[in-house]
PDB file of C-alpha atoms in Angstrom:
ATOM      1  CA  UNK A   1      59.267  19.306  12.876  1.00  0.00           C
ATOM      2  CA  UNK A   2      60.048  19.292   9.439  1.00  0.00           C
ATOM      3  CA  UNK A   3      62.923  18.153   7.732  1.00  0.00           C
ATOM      4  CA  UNK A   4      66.104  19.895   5.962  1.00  0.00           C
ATOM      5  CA  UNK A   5      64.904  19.826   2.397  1.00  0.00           C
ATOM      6  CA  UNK A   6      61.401  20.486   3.232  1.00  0.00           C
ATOM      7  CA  UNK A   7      62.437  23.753   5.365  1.00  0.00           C
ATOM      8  CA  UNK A   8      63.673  25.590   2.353  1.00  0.00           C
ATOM      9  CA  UNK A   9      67.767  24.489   2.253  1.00  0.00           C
ATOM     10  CA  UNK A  10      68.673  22.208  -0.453  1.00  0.00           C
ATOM     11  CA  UNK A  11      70.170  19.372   0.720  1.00  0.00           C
ATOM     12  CA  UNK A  12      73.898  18.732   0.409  1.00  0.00           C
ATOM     13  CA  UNK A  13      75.185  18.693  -2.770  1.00  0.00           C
ATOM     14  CA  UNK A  14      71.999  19.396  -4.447  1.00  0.00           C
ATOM     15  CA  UNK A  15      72.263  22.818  -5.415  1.00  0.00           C
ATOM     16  CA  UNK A  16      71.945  24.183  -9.091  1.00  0.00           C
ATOM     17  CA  UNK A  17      74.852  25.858 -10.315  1.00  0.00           C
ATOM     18  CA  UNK A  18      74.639  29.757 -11.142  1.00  0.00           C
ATOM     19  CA  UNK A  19      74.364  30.733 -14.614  1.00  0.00           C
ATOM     20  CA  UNK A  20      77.352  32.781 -15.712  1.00  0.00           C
ATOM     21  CA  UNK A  21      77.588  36.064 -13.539  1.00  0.00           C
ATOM     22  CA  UNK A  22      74.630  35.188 -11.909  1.00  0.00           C
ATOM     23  CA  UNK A  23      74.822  35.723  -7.594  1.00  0.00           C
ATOM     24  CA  UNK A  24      74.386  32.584  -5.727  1.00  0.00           C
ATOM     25  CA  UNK A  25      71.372  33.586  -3.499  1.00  0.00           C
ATOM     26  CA  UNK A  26      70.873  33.023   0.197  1.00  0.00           C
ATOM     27  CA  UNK A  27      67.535  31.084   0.816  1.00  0.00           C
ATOM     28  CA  UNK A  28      64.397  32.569   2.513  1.00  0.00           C
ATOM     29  CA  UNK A  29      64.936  31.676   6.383  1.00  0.00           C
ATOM     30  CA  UNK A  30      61.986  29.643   7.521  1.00  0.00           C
ATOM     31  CA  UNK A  31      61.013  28.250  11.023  1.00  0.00           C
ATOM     32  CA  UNK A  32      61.205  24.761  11.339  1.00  0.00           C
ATOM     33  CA  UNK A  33      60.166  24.521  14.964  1.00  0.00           C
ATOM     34  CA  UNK A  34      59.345  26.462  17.772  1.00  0.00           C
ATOM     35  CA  UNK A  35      59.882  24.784  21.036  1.00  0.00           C
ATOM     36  CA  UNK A  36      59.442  24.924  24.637  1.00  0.00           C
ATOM     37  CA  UNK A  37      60.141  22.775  27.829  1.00  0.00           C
ATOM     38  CA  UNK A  38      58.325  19.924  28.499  1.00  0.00           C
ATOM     39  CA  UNK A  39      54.732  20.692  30.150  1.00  0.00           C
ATOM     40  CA  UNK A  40      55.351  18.411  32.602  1.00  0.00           C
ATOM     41  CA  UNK A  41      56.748  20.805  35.016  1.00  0.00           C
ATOM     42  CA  UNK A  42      52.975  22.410  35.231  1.00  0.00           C
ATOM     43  CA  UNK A  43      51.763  19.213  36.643  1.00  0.00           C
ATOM     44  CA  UNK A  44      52.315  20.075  40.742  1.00  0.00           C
ATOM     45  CA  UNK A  45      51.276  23.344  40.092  1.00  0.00           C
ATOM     46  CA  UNK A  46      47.914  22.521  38.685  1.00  0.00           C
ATOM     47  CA  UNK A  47      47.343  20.010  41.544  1.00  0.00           C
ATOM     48  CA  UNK A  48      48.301  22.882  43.892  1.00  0.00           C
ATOM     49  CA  UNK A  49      45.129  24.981  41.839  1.00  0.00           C
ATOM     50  CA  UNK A  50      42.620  22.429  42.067  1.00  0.00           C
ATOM     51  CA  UNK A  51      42.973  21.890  45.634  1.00  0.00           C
ATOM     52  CA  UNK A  52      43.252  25.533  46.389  1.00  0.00           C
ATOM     53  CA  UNK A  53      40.100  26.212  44.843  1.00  0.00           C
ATOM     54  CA  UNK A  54      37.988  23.289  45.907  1.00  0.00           C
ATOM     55  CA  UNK A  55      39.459  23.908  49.401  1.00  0.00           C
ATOM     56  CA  UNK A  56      38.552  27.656  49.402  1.00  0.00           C
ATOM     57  CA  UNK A  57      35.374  26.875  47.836  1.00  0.00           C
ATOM     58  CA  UNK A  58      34.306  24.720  50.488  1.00  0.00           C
ATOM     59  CA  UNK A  59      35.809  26.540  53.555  1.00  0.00           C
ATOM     60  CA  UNK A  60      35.031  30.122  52.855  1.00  0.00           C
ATOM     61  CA  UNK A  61      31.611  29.241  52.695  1.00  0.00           C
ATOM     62  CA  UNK A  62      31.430  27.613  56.414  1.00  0.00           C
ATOM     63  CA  UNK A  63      32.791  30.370  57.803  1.00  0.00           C
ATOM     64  CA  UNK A  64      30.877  32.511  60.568  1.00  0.00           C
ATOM     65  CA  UNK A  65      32.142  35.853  60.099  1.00  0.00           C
ATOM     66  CA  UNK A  66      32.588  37.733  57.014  1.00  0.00           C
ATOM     67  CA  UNK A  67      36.504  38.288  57.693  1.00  0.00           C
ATOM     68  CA  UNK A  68      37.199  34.771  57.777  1.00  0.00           C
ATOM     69  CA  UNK A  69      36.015  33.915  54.940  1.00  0.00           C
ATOM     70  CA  UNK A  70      37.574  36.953  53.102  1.00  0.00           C
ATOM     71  CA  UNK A  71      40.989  36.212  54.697  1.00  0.00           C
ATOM     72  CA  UNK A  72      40.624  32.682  53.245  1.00  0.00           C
ATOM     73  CA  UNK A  73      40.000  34.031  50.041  1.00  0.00           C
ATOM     74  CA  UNK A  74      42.958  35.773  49.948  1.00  0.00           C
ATOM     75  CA  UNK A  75      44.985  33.307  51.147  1.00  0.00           C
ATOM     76  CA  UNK A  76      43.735  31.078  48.440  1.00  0.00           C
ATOM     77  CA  UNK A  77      44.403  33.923  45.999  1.00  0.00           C
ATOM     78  CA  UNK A  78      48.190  34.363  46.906  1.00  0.00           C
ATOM     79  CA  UNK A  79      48.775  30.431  46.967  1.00  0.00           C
ATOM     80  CA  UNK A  80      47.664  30.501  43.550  1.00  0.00           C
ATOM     81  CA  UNK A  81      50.020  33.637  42.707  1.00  0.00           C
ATOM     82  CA  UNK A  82      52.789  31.841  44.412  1.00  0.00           C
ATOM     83  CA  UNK A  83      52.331  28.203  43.383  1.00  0.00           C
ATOM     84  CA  UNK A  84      50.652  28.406  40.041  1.00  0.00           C
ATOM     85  CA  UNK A  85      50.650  31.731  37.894  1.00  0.00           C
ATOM     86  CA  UNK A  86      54.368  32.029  38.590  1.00  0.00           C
ATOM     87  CA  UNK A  87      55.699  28.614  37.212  1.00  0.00           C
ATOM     88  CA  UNK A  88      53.142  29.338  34.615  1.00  0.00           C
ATOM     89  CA  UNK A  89      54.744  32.519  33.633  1.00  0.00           C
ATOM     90  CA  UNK A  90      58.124  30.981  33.918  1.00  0.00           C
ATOM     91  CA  UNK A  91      57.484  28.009  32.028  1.00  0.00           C
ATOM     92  CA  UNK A  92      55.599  30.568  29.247  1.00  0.00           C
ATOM     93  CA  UNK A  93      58.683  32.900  29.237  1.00  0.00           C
ATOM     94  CA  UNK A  94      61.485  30.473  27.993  1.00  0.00           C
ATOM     95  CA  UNK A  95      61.216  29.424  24.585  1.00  0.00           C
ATOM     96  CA  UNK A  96      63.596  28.029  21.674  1.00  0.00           C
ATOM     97  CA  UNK A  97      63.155  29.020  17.983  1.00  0.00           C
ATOM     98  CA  UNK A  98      65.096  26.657  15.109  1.00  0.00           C
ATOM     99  CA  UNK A  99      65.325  28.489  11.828  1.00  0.00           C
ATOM    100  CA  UNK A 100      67.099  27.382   8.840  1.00  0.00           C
ATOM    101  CA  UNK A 101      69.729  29.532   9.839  1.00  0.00           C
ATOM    102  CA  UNK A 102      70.101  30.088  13.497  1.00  0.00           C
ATOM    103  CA  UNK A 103      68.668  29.155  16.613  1.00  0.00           C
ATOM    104  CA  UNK A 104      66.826  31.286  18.684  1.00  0.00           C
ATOM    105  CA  UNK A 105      66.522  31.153  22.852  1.00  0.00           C
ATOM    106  CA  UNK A 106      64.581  33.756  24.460  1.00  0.00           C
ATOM    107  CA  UNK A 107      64.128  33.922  28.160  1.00  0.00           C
ATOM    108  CA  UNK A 108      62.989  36.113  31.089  1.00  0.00           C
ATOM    109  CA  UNK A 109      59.210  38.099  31.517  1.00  0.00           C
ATOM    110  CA  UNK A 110      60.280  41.391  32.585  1.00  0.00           C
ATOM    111  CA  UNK A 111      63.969  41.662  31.019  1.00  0.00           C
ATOM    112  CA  UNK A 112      63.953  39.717  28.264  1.00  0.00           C
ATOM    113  CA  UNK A 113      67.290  37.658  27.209  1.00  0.00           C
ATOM    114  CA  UNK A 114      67.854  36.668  23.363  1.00  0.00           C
ATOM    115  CA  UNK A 115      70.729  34.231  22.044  1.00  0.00           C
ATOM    116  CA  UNK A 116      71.585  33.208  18.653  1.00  0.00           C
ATOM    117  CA  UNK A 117      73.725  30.912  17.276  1.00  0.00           C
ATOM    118  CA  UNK A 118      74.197  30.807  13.122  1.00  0.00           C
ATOM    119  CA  UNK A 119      73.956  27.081  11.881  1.00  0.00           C
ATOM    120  CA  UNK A 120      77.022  28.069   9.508  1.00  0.00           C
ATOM    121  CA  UNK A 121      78.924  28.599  12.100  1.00  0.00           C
ATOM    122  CA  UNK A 122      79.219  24.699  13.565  1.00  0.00           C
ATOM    123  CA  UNK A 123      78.511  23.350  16.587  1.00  0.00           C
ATOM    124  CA  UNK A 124      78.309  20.106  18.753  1.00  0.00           C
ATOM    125  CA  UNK A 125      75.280  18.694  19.649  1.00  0.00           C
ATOM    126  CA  UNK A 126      74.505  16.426  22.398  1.00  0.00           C
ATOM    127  CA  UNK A 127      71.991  15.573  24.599  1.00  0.00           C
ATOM    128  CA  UNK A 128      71.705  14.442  28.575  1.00  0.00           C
ATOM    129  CA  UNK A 129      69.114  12.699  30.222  1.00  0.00           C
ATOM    130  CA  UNK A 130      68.005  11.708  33.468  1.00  0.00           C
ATOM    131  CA  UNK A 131      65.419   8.806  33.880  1.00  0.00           C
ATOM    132  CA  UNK A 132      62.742  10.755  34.383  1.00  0.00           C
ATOM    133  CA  UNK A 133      63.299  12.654  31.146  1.00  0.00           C
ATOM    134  CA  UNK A 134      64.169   9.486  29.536  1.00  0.00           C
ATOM    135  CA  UNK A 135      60.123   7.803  30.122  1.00  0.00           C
ATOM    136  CA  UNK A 136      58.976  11.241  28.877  1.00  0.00           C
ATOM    137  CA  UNK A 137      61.633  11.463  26.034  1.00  0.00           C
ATOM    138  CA  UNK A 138      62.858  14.539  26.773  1.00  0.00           C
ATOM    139  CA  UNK A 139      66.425  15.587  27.192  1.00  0.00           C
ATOM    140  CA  UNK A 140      68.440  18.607  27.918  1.00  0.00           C
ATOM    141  CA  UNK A 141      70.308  19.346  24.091  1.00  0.00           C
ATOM    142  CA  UNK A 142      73.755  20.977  25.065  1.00  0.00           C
ATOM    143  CA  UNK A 143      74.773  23.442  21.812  1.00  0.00           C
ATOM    144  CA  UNK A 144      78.675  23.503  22.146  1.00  0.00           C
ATOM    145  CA  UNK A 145      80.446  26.167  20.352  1.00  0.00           C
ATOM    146  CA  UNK A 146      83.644  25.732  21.629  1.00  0.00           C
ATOM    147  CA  UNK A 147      84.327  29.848  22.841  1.00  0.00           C
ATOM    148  CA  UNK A 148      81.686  29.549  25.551  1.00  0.00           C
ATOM    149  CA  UNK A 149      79.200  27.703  27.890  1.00  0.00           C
ATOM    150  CA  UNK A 150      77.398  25.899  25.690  1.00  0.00           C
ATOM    151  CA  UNK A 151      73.923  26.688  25.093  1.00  0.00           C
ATOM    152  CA  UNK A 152      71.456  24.241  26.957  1.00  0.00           C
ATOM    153  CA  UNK A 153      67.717  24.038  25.214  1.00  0.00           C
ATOM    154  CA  UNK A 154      66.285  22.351  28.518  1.00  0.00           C
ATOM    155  CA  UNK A 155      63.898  19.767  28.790  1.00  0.00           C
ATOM    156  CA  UNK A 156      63.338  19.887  25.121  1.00  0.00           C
ATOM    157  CA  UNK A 157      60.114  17.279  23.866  1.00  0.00           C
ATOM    158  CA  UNK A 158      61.473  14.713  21.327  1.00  0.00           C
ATOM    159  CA  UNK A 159      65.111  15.524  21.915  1.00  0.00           C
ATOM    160  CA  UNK A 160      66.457  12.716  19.595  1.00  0.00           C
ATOM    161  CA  UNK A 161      64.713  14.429  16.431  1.00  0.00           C
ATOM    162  CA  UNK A 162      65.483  17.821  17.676  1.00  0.00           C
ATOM    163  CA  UNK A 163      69.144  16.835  17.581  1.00  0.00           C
ATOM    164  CA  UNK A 164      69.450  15.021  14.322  1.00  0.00           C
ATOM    165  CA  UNK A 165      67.312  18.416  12.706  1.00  0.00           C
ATOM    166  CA  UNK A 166      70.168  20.790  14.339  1.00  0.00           C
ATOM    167  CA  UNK A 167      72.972  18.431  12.557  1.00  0.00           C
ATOM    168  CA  UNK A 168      71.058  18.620   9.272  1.00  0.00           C
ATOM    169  CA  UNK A 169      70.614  22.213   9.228  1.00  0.00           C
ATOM    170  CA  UNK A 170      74.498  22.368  10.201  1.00  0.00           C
ATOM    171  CA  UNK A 171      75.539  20.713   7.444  1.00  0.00           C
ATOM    172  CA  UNK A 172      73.123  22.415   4.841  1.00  0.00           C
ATOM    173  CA  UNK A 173      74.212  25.365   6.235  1.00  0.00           C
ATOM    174  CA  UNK A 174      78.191  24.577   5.788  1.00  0.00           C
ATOM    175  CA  UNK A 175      77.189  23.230   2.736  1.00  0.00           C
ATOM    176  CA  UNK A 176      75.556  26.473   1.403  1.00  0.00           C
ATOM    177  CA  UNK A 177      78.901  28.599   2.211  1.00  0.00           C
ATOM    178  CA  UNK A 178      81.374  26.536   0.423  1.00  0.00           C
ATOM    179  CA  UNK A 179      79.203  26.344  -2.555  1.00  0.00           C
ATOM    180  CA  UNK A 180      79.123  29.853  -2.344  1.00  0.00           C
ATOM    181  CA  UNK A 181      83.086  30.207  -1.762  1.00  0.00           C
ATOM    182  CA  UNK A 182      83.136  28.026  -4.984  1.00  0.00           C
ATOM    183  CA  UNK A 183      81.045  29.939  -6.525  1.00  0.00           C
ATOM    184  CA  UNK A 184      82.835  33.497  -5.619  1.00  0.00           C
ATOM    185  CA  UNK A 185      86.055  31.813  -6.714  1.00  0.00           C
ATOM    186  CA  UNK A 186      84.947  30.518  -9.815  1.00  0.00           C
ATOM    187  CA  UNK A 187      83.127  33.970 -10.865  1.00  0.00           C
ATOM    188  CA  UNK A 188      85.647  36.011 -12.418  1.00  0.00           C
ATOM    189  CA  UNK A 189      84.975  40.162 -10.732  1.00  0.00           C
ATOM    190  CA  UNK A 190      84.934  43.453 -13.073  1.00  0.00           C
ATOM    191  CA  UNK A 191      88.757  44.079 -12.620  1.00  0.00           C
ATOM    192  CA  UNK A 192      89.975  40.870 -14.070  1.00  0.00           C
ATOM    193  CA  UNK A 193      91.832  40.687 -17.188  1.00  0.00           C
ATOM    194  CA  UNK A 194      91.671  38.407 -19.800  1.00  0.00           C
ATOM    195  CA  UNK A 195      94.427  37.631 -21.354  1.00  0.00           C
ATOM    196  CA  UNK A 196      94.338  35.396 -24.893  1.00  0.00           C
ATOM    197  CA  UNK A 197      97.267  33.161 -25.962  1.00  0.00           C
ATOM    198  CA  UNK A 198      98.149  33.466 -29.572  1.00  0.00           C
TER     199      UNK A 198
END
């Protein structure tokens, strides 16, 4: 994860003023970190696929009859389904994107689901823990908007620095729009008149 003036946003009062009639230019949006839940949650699931296969392995191959050990097989097969590729597939379809503009949370394999939520337009951060996510030092980071649930980035690796990077990019972000109100207020437009004192 990088950090705020390294991801392409000046940082807070840092920006260059315009030359005269100049526009004050957005920045490029960049990614600063693309993010998923914690991989523990694949742990039971890959015990459950070792001892599927080792126990199909050995079995099917003491069997007497054909059937048997084809039924075994299959039963192996849809244990693995069941128990394995589907928390796979679940833990592969849900994933968090942090630009230097918004944040990004897609979900869902067959319908896919995308929120965003503009850094400019402020937020509360916070984050909740339960003891097992605190020895692995994950968290859940609640995005609170204020007009809506909040948003909830779950299980989230390194959930301190994923916090204080969604408070910098914030306030870069706020920062970048009243510099640019400034700037628009400052900037005289075409159908302003001049007028000299004598």
């Amino acid at each position: 994860m990088t950090n705020v003036g390294g991801a392409g946003l000046p940082a807070p009062g840092g920006m260059p003023a315009p030359a005269a009639g100049q526009q004050l230019a957005a920045p490029a949006e960049h990614v600063v970190a693309r993010v998923r839940r914690h991989g523990r949650m694949l742990f039971w699931p890959s015990i459950l696929l070792i001892a599927v296969c080792g126990a199909a392995g050995y079995y099917a191959g003491q069997m007497d009859e054909e059937w048997q050990s084809i039924a075994i097989l299959a039963g192996a097969a849809l244990l693995v389904l069941l128990g394995f590729v589907l928390p796979l597939l679940a833990w592969l379809s849900r994933r968090y994107t942090i630009t230097t503009r918004r944040v990004i949370v897609r979900h869902g394999f067959f319908v896919q689901v995308r929120q965003e939520l503009m850094h400019s337009r402020g937020y509360d951060v916070s984050v909740r823990r339960s003891w097992l996510q605190s020895a692995f030092r994950t968290g859940d980071i609640l995005i609170n908007t204020g007009l809506e649930q909040p948003i909830v980035l779950r299980d989230v690796p390194s959930a301190d620095l994923v916090q204080r990077t969604l408070h910098d990019l914030m306030e870069a972000n706020q920062s970048l729009i009243a510099a640019r109100r400034q700037h628009d207020q400052a900037t005289p437009g075409d159908h302003t008149i001049a007028w000299g004192q004598r």
